Coordinates of C-alpha atoms and ligand atoms in Angstrom, one line a residue:
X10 CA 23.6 117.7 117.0
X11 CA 21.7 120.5 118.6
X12 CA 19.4 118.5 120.3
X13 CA 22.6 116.6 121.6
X14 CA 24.0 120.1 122.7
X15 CA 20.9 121.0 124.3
X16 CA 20.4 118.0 126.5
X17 CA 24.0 118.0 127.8
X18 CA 23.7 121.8 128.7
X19 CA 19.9 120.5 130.2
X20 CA 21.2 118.3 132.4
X21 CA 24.3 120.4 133.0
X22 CA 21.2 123.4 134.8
X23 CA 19.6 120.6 136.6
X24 CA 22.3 118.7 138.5
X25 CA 24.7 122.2 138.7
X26 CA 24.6 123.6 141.8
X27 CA 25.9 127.0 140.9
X28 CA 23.2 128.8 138.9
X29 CA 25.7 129.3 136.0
X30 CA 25.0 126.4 133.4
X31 CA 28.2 124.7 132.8
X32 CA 28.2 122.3 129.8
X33 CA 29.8 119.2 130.1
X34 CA 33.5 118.7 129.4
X35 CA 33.9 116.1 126.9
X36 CA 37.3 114.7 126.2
X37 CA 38.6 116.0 122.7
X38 CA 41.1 114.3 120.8
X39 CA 42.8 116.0 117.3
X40 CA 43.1 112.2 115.8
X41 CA 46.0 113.1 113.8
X42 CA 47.7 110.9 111.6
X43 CA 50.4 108.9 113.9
X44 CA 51.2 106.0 111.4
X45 CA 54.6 106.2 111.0
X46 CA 54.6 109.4 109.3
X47 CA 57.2 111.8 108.3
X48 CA 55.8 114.8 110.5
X49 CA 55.7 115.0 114.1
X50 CA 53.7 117.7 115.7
X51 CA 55.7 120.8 115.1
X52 CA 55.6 123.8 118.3
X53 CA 52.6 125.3 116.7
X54 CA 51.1 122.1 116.5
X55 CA 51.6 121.8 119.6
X56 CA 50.8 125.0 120.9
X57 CA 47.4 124.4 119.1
X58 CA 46.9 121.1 121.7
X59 CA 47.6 122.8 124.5
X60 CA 45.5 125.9 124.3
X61 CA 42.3 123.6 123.8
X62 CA 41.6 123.0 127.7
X63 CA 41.3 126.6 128.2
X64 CA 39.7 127.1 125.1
X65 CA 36.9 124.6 126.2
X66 CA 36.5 126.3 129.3
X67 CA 36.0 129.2 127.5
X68 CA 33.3 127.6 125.4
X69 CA 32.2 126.1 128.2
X70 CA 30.5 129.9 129.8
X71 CA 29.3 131.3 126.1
X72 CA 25.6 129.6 125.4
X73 CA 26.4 128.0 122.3
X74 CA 22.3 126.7 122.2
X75 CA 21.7 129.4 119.8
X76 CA 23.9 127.6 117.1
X77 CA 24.5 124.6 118.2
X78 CA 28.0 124.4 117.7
X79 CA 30.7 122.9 120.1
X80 CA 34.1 122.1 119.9
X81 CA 33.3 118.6 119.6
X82 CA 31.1 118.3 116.6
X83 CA 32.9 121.1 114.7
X84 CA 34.1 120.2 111.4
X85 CA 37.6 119.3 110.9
X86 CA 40.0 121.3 108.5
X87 CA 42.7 118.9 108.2
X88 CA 46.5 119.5 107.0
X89 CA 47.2 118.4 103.0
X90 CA 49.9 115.7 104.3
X91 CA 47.4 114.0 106.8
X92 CA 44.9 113.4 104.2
X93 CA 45.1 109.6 102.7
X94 CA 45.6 109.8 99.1
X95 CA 42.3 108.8 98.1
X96 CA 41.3 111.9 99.9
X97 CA 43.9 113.9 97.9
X98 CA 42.1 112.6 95.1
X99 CA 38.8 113.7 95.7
X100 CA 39.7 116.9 96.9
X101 CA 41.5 117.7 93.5
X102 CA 38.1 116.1 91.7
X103 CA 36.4 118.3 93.5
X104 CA 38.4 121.4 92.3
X105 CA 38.1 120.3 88.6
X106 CA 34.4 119.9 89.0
X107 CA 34.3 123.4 90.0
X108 CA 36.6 124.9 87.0
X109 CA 34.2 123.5 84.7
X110 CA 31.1 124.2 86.2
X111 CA 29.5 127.7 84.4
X112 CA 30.2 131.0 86.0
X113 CA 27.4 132.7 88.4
X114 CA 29.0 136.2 87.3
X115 CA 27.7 138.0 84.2
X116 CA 29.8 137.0 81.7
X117 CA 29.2 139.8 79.3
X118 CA 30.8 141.9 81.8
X119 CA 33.3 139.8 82.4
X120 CA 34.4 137.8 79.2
X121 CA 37.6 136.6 81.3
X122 CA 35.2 134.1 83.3
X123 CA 36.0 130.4 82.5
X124 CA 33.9 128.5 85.3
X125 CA 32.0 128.6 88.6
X126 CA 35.8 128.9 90.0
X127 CA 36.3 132.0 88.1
X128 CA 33.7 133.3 90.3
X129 CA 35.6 133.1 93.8
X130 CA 38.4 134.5 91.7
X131 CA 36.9 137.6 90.1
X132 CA 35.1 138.1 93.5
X133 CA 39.2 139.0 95.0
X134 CA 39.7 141.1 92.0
X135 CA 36.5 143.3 92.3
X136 CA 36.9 143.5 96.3
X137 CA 40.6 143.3 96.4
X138 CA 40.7 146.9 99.0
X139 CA 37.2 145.3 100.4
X140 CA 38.8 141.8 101.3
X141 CA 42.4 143.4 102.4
X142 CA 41.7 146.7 104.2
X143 CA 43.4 146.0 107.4
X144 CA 40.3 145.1 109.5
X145 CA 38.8 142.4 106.8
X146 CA 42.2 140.8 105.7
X147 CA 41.1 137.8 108.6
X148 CA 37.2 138.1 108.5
X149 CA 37.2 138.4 105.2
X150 CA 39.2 135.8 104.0
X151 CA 37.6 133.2 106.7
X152 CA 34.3 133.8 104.9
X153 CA 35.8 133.8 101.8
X154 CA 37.8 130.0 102.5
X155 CA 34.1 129.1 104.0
X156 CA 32.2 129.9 101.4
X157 CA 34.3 127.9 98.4
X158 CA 34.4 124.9 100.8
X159 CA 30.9 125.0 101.2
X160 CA 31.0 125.7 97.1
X161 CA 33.5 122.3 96.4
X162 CA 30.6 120.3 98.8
X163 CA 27.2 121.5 97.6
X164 CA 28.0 121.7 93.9
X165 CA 30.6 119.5 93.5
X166 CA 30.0 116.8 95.7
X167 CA 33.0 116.9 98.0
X168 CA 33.1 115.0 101.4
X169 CA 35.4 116.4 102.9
X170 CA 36.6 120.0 104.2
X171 CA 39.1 122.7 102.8
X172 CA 42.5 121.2 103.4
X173 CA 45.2 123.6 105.1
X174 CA 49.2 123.7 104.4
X175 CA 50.9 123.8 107.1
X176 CA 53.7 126.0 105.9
X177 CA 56.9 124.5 108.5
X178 CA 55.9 120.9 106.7
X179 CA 57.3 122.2 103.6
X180 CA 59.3 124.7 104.2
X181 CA 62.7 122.9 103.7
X182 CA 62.3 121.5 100.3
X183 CA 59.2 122.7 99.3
X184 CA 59.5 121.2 95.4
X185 CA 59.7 117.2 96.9
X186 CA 57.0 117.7 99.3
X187 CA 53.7 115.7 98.6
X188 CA 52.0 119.0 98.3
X189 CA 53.9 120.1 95.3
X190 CA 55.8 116.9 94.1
X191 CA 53.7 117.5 90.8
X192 CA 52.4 114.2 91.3
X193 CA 48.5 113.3 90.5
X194 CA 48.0 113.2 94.2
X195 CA 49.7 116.6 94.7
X196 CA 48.4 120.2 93.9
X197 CA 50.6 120.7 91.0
X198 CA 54.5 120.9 90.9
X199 CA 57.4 123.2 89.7
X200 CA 56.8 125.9 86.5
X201 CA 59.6 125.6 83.6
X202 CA 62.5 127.2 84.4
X203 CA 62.6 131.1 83.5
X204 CA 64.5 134.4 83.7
X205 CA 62.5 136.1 85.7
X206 CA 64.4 138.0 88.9
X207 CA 62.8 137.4 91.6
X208 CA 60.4 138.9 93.5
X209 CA 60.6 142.3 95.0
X210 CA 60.0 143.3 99.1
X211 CA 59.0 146.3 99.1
X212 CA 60.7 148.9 102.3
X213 CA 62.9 145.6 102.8
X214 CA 66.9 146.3 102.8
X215 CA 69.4 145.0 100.6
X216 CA 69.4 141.9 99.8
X217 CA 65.8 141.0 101.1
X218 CA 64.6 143.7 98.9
X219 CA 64.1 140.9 96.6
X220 CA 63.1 137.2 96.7
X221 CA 65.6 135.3 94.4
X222 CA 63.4 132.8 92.2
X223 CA 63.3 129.4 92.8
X224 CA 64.1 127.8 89.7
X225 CA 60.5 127.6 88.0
X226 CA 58.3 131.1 87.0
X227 CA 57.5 129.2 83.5
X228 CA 53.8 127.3 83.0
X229 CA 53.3 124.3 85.3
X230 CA 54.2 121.7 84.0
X231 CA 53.1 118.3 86.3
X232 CA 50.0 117.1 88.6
X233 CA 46.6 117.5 88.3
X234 CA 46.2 121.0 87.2
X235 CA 49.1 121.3 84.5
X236 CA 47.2 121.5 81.9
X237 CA 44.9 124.4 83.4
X238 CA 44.1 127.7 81.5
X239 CA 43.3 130.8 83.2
X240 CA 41.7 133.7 81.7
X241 CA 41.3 136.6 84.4
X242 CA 43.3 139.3 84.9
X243 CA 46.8 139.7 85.9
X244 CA 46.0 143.0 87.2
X245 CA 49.0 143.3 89.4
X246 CA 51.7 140.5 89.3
X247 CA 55.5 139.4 89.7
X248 CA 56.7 137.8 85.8
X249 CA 57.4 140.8 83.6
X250 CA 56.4 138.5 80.7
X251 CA 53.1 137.6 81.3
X252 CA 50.3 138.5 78.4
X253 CA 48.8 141.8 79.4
X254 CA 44.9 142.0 79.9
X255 CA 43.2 143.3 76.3
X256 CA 40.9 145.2 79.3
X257 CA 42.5 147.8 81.5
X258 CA 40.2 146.4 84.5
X259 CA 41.8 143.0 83.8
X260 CA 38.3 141.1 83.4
X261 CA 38.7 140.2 79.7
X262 CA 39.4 136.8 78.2
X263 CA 43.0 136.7 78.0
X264 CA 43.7 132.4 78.4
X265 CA 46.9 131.6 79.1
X266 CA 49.0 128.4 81.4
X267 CA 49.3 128.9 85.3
X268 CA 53.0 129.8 85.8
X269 CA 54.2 129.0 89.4
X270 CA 57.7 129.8 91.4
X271 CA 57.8 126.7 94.1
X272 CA 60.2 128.7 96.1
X273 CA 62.3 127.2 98.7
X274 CA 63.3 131.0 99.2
X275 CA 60.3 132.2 99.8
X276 CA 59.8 129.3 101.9
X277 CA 63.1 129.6 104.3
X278 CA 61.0 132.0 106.4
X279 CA 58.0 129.3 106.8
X280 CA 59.1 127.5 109.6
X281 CA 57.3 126.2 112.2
X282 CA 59.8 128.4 114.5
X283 CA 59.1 131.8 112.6
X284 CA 54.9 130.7 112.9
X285 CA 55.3 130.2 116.5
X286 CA 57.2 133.3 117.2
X287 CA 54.7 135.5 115.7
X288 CA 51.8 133.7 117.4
X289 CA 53.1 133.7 120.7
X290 CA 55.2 137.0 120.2
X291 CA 52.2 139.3 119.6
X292 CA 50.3 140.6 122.1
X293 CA 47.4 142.7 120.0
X294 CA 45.8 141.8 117.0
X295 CA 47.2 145.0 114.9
X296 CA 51.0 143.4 116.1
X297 CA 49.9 140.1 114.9
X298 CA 48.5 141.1 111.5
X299 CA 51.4 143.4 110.7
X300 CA 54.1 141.0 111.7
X301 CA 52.7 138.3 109.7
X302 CA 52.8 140.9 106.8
X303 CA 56.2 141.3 107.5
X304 CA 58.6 142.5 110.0
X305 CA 61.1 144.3 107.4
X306 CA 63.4 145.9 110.8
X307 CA 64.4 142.0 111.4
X308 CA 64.5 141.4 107.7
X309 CA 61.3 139.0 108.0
X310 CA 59.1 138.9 104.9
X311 CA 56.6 137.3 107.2
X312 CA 54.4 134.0 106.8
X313 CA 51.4 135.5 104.8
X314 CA 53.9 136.8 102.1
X315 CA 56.4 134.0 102.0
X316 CA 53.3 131.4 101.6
X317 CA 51.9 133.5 98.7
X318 CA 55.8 133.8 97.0
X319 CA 56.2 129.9 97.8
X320 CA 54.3 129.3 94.9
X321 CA 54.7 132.7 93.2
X322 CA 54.2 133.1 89.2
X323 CA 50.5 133.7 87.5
X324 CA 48.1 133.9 89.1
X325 CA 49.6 133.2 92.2
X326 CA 51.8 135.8 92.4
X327 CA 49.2 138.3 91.5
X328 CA 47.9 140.4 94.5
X329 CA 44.5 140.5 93.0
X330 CA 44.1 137.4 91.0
X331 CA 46.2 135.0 93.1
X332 CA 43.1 132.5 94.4
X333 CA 43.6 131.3 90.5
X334 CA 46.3 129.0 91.5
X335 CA 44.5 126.4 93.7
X336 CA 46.8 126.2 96.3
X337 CA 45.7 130.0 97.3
X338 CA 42.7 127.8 99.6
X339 CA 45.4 126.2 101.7
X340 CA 47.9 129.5 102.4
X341 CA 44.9 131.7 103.3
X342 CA 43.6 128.4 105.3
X343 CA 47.0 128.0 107.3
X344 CA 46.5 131.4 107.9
X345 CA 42.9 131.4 109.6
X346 CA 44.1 128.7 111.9
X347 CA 47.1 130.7 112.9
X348 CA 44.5 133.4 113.5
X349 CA 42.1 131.1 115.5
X350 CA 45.5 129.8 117.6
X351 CA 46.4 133.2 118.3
X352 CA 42.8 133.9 119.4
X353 CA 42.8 130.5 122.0
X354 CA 45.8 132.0 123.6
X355 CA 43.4 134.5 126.1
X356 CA 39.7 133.8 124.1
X357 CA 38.1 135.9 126.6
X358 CA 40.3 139.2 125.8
X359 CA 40.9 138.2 121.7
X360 CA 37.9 135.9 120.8
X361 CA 36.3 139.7 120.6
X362 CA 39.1 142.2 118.5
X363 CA 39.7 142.6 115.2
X364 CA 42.5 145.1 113.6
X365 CA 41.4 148.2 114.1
X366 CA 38.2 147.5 115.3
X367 CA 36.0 148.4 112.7
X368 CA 32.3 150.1 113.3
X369 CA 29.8 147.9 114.9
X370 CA 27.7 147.8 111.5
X371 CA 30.9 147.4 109.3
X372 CA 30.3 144.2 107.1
X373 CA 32.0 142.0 104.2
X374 CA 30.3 141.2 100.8
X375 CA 32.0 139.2 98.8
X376 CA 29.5 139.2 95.8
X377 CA 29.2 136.3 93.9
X378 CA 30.4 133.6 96.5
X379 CA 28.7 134.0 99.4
X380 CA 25.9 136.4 101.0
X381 CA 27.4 139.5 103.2
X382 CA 27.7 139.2 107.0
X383 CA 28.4 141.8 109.7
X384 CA 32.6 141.6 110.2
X385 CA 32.1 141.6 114.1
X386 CA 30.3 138.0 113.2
X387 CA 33.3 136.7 111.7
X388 CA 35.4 136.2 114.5
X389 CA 34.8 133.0 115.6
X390 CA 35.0 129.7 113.5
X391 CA 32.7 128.0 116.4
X392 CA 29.1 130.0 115.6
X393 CA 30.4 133.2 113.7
X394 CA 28.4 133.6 110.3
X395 CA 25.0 133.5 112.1
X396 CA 25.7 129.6 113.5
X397 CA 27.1 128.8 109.6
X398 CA 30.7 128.6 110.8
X399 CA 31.3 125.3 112.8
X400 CA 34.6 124.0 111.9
X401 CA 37.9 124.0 113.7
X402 CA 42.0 122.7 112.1
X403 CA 43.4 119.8 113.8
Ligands
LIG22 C1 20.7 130.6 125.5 O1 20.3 131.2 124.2 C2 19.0 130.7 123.9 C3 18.7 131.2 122.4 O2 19.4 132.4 122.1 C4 18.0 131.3 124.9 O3 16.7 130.9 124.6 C5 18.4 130.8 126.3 O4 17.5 131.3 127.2 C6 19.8 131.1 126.6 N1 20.2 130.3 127.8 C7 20.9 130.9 128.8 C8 21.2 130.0 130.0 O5 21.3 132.0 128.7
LIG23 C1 52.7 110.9 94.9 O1 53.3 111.4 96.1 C2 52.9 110.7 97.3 C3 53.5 111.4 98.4 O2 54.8 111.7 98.2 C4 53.3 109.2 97.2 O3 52.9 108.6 98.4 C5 52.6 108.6 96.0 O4 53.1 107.3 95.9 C6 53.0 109.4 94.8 N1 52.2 108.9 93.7 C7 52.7 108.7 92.4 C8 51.7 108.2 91.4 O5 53.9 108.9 92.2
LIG24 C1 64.0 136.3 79.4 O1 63.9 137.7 79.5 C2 63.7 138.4 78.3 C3 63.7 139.9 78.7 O2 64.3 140.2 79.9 C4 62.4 138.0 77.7 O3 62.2 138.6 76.5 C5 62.4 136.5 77.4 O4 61.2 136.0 76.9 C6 62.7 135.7 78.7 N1 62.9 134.3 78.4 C7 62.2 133.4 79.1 C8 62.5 132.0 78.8 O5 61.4 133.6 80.0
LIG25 C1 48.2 117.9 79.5 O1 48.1 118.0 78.1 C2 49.0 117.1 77.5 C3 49.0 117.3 76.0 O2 47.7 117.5 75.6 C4 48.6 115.7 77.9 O3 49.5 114.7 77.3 C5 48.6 115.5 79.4 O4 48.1 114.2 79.8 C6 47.7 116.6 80.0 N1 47.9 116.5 81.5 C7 46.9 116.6 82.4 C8 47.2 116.5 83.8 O5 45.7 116.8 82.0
LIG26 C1 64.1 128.6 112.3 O1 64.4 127.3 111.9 C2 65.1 127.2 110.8 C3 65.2 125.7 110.3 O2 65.5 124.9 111.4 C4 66.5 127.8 111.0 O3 67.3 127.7 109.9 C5 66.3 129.3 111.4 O4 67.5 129.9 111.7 C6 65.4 129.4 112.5 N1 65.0 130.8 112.7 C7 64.8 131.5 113.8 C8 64.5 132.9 113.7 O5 64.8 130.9 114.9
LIG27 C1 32.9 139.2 117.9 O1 33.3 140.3 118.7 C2 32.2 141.2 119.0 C3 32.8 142.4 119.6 O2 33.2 142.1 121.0 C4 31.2 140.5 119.8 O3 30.1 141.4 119.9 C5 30.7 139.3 119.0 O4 29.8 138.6 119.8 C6 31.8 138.5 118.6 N1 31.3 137.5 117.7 C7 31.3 136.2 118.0 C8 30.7 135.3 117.0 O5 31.8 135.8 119.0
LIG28 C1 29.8 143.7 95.4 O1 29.8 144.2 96.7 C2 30.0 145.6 96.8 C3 30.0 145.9 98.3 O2 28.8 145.7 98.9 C4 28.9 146.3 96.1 O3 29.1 147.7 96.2 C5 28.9 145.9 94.7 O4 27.8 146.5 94.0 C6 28.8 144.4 94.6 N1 28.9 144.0 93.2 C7 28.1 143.1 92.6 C8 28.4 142.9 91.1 O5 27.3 142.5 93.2

């Protein structure tokens, strides 16, 4: 592929006129699904399509022969519900490989480690300030999606890329969607009923002060990863019933199901319309980070939030320990592409900022999962990482 790049931006020098190399423009195409299926492009969708011309033109005057990668022969993140359910299938494999693969961690400082997965999960426990301190929440977490991708291919075999959910798809009736129908194509359904009350919003007013349950906060109980036993933490949490950890720092064995919420609550204020408002609605990068951490003034809990309380329970409801539920990949996935649509809107002014633009040497480690990279290299999915990021969401 770089050789392909180089040649077109070759020819490009010799028959351009102008003395700027201009690569060639090369029609792109998202190839989504279109067979009859239940989900026409929603307005972010959309949105995403229509940005890509001046996106590409944008591309088109950065010198992308350093890395190689182009819009073209990025890889493609695709959304859970266009996936055939073969690839379903081997994604979920792929999963289950990695939770019984040994743990790279030292497990005599950690007892609570179960498996190579445990690894990306005690990685957001030790750097929960280091992953969420308002300039790494998005760098952070793009490396941190990248690097267990790279994680479900290289040691598990996988063919494919990190799915994304996209949130409006499911927000109705998130329970009979294919994503959590508990099916063995899906990523797991509803938890038993419990008595838990609901999950509280902080600084938001009566009655969004709390997220009423969803019917489920009990051990999951369908699809592929029912039977599952985490072991980790909780360190923080939303079920007042959950076994505490014998270790104050949360990292001892203490096994236990995965509860889960599926929360059509949560999920009212996932709709495409809510995901498009704040993309199109926010003008700086702080506005855009804050609002989709919530906007209590308009009573908004915000997307990031009302994904993560979507599925809830333990781990997933656990600030620290909540990439133990597998669907964590897809939310914080969802949420990278929302970062990189945002970004297409005006690439030449916000291809460049992060949240309070951190020092030029400021970097993310993230341990045991992948090796640490300069933040200010982490803004862009097409040759951030040193050239390792090449991937895009269609
Ligand atoms: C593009 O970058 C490569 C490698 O960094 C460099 O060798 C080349 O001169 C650059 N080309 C232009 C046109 O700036
Ligand atoms: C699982 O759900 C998908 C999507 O709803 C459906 O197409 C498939 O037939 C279901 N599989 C089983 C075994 O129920
Ligand atoms: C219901 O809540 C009580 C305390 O509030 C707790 O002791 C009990 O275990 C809960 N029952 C279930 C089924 O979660
Ligand atoms: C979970 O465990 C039960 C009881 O051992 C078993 O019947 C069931 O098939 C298991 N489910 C999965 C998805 O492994
Ligand atoms: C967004 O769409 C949902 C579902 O169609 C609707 O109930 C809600 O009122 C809309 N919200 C806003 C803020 O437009
Ligand atoms: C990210 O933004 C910084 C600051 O403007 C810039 O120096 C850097 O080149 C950008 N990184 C990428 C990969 O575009
Ligand atoms: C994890 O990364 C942080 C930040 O660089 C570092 O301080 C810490 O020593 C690392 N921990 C391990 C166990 O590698």
């Amino acid at each position: 592929m770089v050789t392909v790049t180089l040649a077109i931006l070759l020819s490009a020098v010799v028959g351009a006129v102008s003395a700027a190399p201009v690569e060639e423009k090369k029609a792109f195409s998202f190839n989504r699904r279109t067979d009859g299926f239940p989900y026409p492009l929603d307005e972010v969708d959309k949105l995403e399509e229509d940005l890509i011309p001046k996106f590409q033109a944008y591309l088109a005057k950065k010198n992308s022969s350093s890395h190689g990668c182009t819009l073209e022969n990025a890889v493609r993140r695709q959304e859970w519900h266009d996936l055939t359910i073969p690839q379903r299938e081997e994604y979920i494999r792929a999963v289950l490989c990695l939770q019984s693969k040994p743990a790279k961690a030292d497990k005599t400082q950690y007892p609570g480690l179960n498996s190579r997965y445990d690894d990306f999960v005690l990685t957001h426990e030790t750097q929960a300030f280091h992953l969420h301190s308002t300039p790494h929440l998005f760098p952070a977490h793009r490396l941190y999606i990248w690097a267990y991708e790279k994680a479900l291919r290289e040691e598990c075999g996988y063919t494919g890329y990190q799915p994304y959910w996209n949130w409006g798809r499911t927000a109705a009736d998130p329970v009979n969607s294919p994503l959590f129908n508990g099916n063995a194509s899906s990523m797991g359904g509803q938890g038993a009923p419990s008595n838990y009350s609901g999950v509280m919003a902080m600084g938001f007013q009566k009655p969004y002060d709390v997220i009423p349950p969803g019917g489920g906060g009990g051990c999951m109980m369908s699809g592929p990863f029912a039977n599952m036993t985490i072991s980790l933490g909780p360190i923080g949490g939303v079920l007042p019933d959950v076994p505490k950890n014998p270790r104050t720092d949360g990292f001892a064995a203490n096994k236990r199901c995965i509860r889960r919420d599926v929360n059509k609550n949560a999920a009212a204020v996932t709709f495409a319309n809510y995901t498009y408002s704040l993309i199109k609605n926010s003008p700086t990068i702080d506005k855009f980070q804050q609002d989709m951490l919530g906007i209590p003034e308009k009573n908004d809990w915000g997307v990031h939030m009302a994904g993560h309380y979507t599925i809830g329970g333990d781990p997933g409801g656990d600030f620290y320990s909540s990439p133990g539920d597998p669907v964590f990949w897809f939310h914080h996935g969802m949420v990278d592409r929302i970062w990189w649509i945002w970004q297409m809107q005006d690439p030449e002014n916000r291809m460049n900022v992060l949240p309070e633009t951190p020092p030029k040497d400021d970097f993310v480690d993230l341990n045991w999962t992948v090796g640490r990279e300069n933040t200010w290299d982490l803004n862009d999915s097409i040759g951030g990482a040193g050239g390792k990021f090449c991937y895009i969401y269609v």
